[in-house]
CSV table of C-alpha atoms and ligand atoms in Angstrom, one decimal:
chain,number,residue,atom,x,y,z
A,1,UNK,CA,32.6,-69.2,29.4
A,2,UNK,CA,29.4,-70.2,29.7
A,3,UNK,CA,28.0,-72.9,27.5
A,4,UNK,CA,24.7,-72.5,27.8
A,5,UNK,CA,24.3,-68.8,26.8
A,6,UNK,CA,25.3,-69.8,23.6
A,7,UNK,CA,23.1,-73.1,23.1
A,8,UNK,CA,20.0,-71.1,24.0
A,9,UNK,CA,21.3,-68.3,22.0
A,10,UNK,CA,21.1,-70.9,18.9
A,11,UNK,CA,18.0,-72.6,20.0
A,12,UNK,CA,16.0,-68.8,19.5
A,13,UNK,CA,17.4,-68.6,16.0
A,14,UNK,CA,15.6,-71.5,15.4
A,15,UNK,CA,18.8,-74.1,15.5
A,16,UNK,CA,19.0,-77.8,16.8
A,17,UNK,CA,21.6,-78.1,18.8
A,18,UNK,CA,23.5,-81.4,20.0
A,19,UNK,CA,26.9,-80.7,22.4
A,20,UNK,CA,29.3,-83.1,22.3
A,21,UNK,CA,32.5,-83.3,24.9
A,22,UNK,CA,34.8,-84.7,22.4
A,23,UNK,CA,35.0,-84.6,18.2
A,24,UNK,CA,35.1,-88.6,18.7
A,25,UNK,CA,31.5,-89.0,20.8
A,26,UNK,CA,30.6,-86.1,18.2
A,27,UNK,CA,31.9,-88.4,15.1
A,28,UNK,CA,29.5,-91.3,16.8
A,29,UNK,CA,27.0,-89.1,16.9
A,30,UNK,CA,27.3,-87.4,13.1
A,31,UNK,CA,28.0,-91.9,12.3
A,32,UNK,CA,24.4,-92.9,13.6
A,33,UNK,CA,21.9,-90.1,12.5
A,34,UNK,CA,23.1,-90.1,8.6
A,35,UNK,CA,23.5,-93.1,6.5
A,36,UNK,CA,22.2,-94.6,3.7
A,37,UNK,CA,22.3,-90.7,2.5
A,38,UNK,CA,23.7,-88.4,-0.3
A,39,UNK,CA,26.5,-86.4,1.4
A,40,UNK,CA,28.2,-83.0,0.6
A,41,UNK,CA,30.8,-81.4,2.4
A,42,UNK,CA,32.3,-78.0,3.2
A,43,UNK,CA,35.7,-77.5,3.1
A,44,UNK,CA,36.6,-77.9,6.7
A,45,UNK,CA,39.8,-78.5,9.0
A,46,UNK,CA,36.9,-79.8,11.5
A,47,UNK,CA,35.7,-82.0,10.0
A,48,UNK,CA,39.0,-83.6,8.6
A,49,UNK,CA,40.5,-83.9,11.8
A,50,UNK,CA,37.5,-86.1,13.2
A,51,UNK,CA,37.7,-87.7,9.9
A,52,UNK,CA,34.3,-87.6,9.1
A,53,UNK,CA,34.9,-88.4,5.2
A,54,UNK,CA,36.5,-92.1,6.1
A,55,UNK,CA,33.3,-92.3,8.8
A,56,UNK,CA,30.7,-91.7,6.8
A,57,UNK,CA,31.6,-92.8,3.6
A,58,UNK,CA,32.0,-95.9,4.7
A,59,UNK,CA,27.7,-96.2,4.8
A,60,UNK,CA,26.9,-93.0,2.0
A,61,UNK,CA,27.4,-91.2,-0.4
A,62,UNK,CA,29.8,-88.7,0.7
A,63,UNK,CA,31.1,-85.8,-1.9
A,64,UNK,CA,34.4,-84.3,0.0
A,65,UNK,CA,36.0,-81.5,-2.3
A,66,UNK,CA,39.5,-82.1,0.1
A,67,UNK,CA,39.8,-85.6,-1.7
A,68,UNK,CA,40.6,-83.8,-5.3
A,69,UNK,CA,43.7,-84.3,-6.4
A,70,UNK,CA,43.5,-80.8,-8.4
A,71,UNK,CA,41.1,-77.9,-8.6
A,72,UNK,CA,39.7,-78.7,-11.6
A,73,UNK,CA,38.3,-81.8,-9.6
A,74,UNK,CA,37.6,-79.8,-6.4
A,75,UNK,CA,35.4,-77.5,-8.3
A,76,UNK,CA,33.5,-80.8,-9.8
A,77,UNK,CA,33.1,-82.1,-6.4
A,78,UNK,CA,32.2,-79.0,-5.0
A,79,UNK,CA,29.7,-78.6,-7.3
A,80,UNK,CA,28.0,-82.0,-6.7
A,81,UNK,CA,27.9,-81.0,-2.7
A,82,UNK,CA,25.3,-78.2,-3.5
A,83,UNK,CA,23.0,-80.0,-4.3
A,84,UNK,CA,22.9,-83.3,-1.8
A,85,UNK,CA,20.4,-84.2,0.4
A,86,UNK,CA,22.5,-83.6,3.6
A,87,UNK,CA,25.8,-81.1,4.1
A,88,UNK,CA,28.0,-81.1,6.7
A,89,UNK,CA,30.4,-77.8,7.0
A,90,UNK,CA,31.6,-76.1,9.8
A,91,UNK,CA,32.4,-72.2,10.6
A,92,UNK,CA,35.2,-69.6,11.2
A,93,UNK,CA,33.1,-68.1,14.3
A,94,UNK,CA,30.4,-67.9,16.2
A,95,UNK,CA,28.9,-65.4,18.7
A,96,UNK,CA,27.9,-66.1,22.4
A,97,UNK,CA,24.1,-64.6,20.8
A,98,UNK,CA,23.7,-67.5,18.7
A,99,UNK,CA,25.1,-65.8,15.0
A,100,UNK,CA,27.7,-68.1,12.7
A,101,UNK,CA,30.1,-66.0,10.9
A,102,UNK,CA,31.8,-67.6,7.5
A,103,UNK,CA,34.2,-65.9,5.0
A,104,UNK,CA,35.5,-67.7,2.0
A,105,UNK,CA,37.7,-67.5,-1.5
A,106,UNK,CA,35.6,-69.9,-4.0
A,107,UNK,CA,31.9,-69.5,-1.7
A,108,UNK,CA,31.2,-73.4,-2.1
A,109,UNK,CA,31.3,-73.8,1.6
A,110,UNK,CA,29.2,-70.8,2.2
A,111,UNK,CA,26.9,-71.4,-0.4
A,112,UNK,CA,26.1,-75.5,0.2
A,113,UNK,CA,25.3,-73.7,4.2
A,114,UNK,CA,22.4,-71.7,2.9
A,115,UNK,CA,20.4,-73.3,0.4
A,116,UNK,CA,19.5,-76.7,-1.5
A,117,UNK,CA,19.0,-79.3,0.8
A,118,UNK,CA,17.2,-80.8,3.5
A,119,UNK,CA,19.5,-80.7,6.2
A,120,UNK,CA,22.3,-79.0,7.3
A,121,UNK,CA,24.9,-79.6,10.1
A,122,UNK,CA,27.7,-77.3,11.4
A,123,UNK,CA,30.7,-78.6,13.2
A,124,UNK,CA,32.3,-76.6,15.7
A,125,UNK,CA,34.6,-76.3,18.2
A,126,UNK,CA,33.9,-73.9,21.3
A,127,UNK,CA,37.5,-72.4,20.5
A,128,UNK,CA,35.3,-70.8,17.9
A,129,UNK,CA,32.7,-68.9,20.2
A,130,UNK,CA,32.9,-65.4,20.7
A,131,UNK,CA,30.9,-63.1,23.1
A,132,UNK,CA,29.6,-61.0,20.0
A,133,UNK,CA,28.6,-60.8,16.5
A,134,UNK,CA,31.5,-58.0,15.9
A,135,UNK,CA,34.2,-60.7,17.8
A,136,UNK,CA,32.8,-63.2,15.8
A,137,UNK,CA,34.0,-60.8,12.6
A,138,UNK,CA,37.5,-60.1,13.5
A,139,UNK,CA,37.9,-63.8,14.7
A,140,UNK,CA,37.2,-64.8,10.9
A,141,UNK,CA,39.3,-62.1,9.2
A,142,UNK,CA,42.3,-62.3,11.9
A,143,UNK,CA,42.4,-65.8,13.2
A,144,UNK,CA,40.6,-68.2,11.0
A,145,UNK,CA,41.4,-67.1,7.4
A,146,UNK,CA,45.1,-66.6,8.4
A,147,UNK,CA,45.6,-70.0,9.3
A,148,UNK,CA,43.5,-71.2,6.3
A,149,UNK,CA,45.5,-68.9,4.0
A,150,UNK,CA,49.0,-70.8,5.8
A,151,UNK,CA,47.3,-74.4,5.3
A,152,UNK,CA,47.6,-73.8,2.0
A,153,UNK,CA,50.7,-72.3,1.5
A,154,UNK,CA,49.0,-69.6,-0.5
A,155,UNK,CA,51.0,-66.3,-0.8
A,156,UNK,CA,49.5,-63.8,1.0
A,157,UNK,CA,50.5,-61.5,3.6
A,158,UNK,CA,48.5,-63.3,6.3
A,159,UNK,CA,50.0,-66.4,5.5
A,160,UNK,CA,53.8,-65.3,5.4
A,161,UNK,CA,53.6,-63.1,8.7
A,162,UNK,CA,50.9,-65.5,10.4
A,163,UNK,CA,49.5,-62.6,12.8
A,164,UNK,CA,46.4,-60.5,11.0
A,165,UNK,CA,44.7,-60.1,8.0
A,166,UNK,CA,46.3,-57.1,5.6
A,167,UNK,CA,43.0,-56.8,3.9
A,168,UNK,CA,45.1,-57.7,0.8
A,169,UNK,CA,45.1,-57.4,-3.1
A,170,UNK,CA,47.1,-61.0,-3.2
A,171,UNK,CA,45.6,-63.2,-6.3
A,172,UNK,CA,45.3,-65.9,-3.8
A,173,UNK,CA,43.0,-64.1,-1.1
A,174,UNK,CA,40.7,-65.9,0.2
A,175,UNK,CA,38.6,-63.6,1.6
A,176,UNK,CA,35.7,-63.0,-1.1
A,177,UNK,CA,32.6,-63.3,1.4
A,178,UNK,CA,31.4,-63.2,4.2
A,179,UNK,CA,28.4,-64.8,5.7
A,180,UNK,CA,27.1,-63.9,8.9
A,181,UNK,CA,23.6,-66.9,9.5
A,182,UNK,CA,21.6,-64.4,11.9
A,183,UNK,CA,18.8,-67.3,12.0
A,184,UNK,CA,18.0,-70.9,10.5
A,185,UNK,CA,17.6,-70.4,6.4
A,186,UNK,CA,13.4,-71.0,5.5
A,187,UNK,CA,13.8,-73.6,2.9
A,188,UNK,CA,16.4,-75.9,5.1
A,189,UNK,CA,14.3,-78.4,7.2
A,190,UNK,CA,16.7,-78.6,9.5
A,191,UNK,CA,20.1,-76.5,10.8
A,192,UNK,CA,22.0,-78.6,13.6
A,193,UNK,CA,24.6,-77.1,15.5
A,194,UNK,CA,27.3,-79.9,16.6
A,195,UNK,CA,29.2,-78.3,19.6
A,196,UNK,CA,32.2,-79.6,20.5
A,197,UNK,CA,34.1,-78.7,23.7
A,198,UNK,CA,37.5,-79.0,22.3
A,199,UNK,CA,39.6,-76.9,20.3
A,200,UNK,CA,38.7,-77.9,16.5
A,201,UNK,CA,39.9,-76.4,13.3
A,202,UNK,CA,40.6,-72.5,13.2
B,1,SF4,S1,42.2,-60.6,3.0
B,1,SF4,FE1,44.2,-61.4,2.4
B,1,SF4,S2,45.5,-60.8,4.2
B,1,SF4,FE2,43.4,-60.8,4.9
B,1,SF4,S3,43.1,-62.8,5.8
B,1,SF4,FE3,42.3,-62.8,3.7
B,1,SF4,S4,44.0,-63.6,2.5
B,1,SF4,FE4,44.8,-63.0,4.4
């Protein structure tokens, strides 16, 4: 695959975009442009795994809904994230023409990506990138929300058989939404892309 394709594909819907070889020089990266700054996160596997809550906290504010102990206190902290100067999040797919695909059960992540602050960073992992939009669909209702619905050890059909989405009825689905960013949101000063050439998250 070709890299490039896709990083001009986001630079023409309007995104910056900063490529990183590893999650670590990507951490060092995410550690030097924000601090002394009012934090929200997405709930992300991304992000956790380049543990960007113990970075970042350690010089801001950082509001990280996977430190709750219980939903009641995820939905608090979630809350708080929408509304912070900066959020960091990342995404279930993205297409080769530049288009970031999200699907999600409560729509905290999805809503903190389009609206109410000044800046807004993805994290991804090329494992992510598809060559279209349509891919970029099936890779979030096949692949990512599967593995999501498993890392929770939520009862659905996904989750149990670990191979497709069943487009289920399950009280725990997780699949509520589905976002598909064509270009950067108006009111967002700034949408950065951090691309990462590893395989990160789902
Ligand atoms: S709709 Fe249901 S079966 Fe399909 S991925 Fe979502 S939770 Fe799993």
């Amino acid at each position: 695959m070709d890299i490039q394709i896709t990083i001009d594909a986001l630079k023409k819907n309007r995104y910056s975009v900063s490529f990183f070889q590893t999650g670590e020089e990507a951490a060092d990266y995410l550690d030097r442009q924000i601090d002394g700054k009012v934090v929200g996160f997405g709930d992300s596997a991304t992000m956790s795994s380049m543990k960007l809550y113990e970075r970042l906290s350690a010089h801001n504010e950082v509001h990280d809904p996977n430190q709750s102990k219980d939903n009641d206190e995820f939905l608090e902290i979630a809350q708080k994230c929408l509304t912070t100067e900066i959020y960091l999040t990342s995404v279930n797919a993205m297409s080769q023409e530049g288009h970031l695909v999200n699907i999600d059960g409560t729509g905290n992540r999805i809503a903190g990506s389009l609206f109410g602050h000044k800046k807004v960073y993805f994290v991804v992992g090329t494992n992510k990138i598809e060559p279209t939009l349509e891919r970029a669909v099936w890779r979030t209702r096949n692949i990512a929300a599967p593995k999501n619905a498993k890392r929770y050890n939520l009862k659905t059909p996904c989750a149990i058989k670990g191979d497709k989405c069943y487009d289920c009825a399950s009280p725990d689905r997780i699949c509520n939404a589905l976002t598909i960013h064509l270009k950067k949101m108006n009111d967002v000063e700034d949408v950065e892309v951090i691309l990462i050439d590893q395989e990160l998250g789902f």
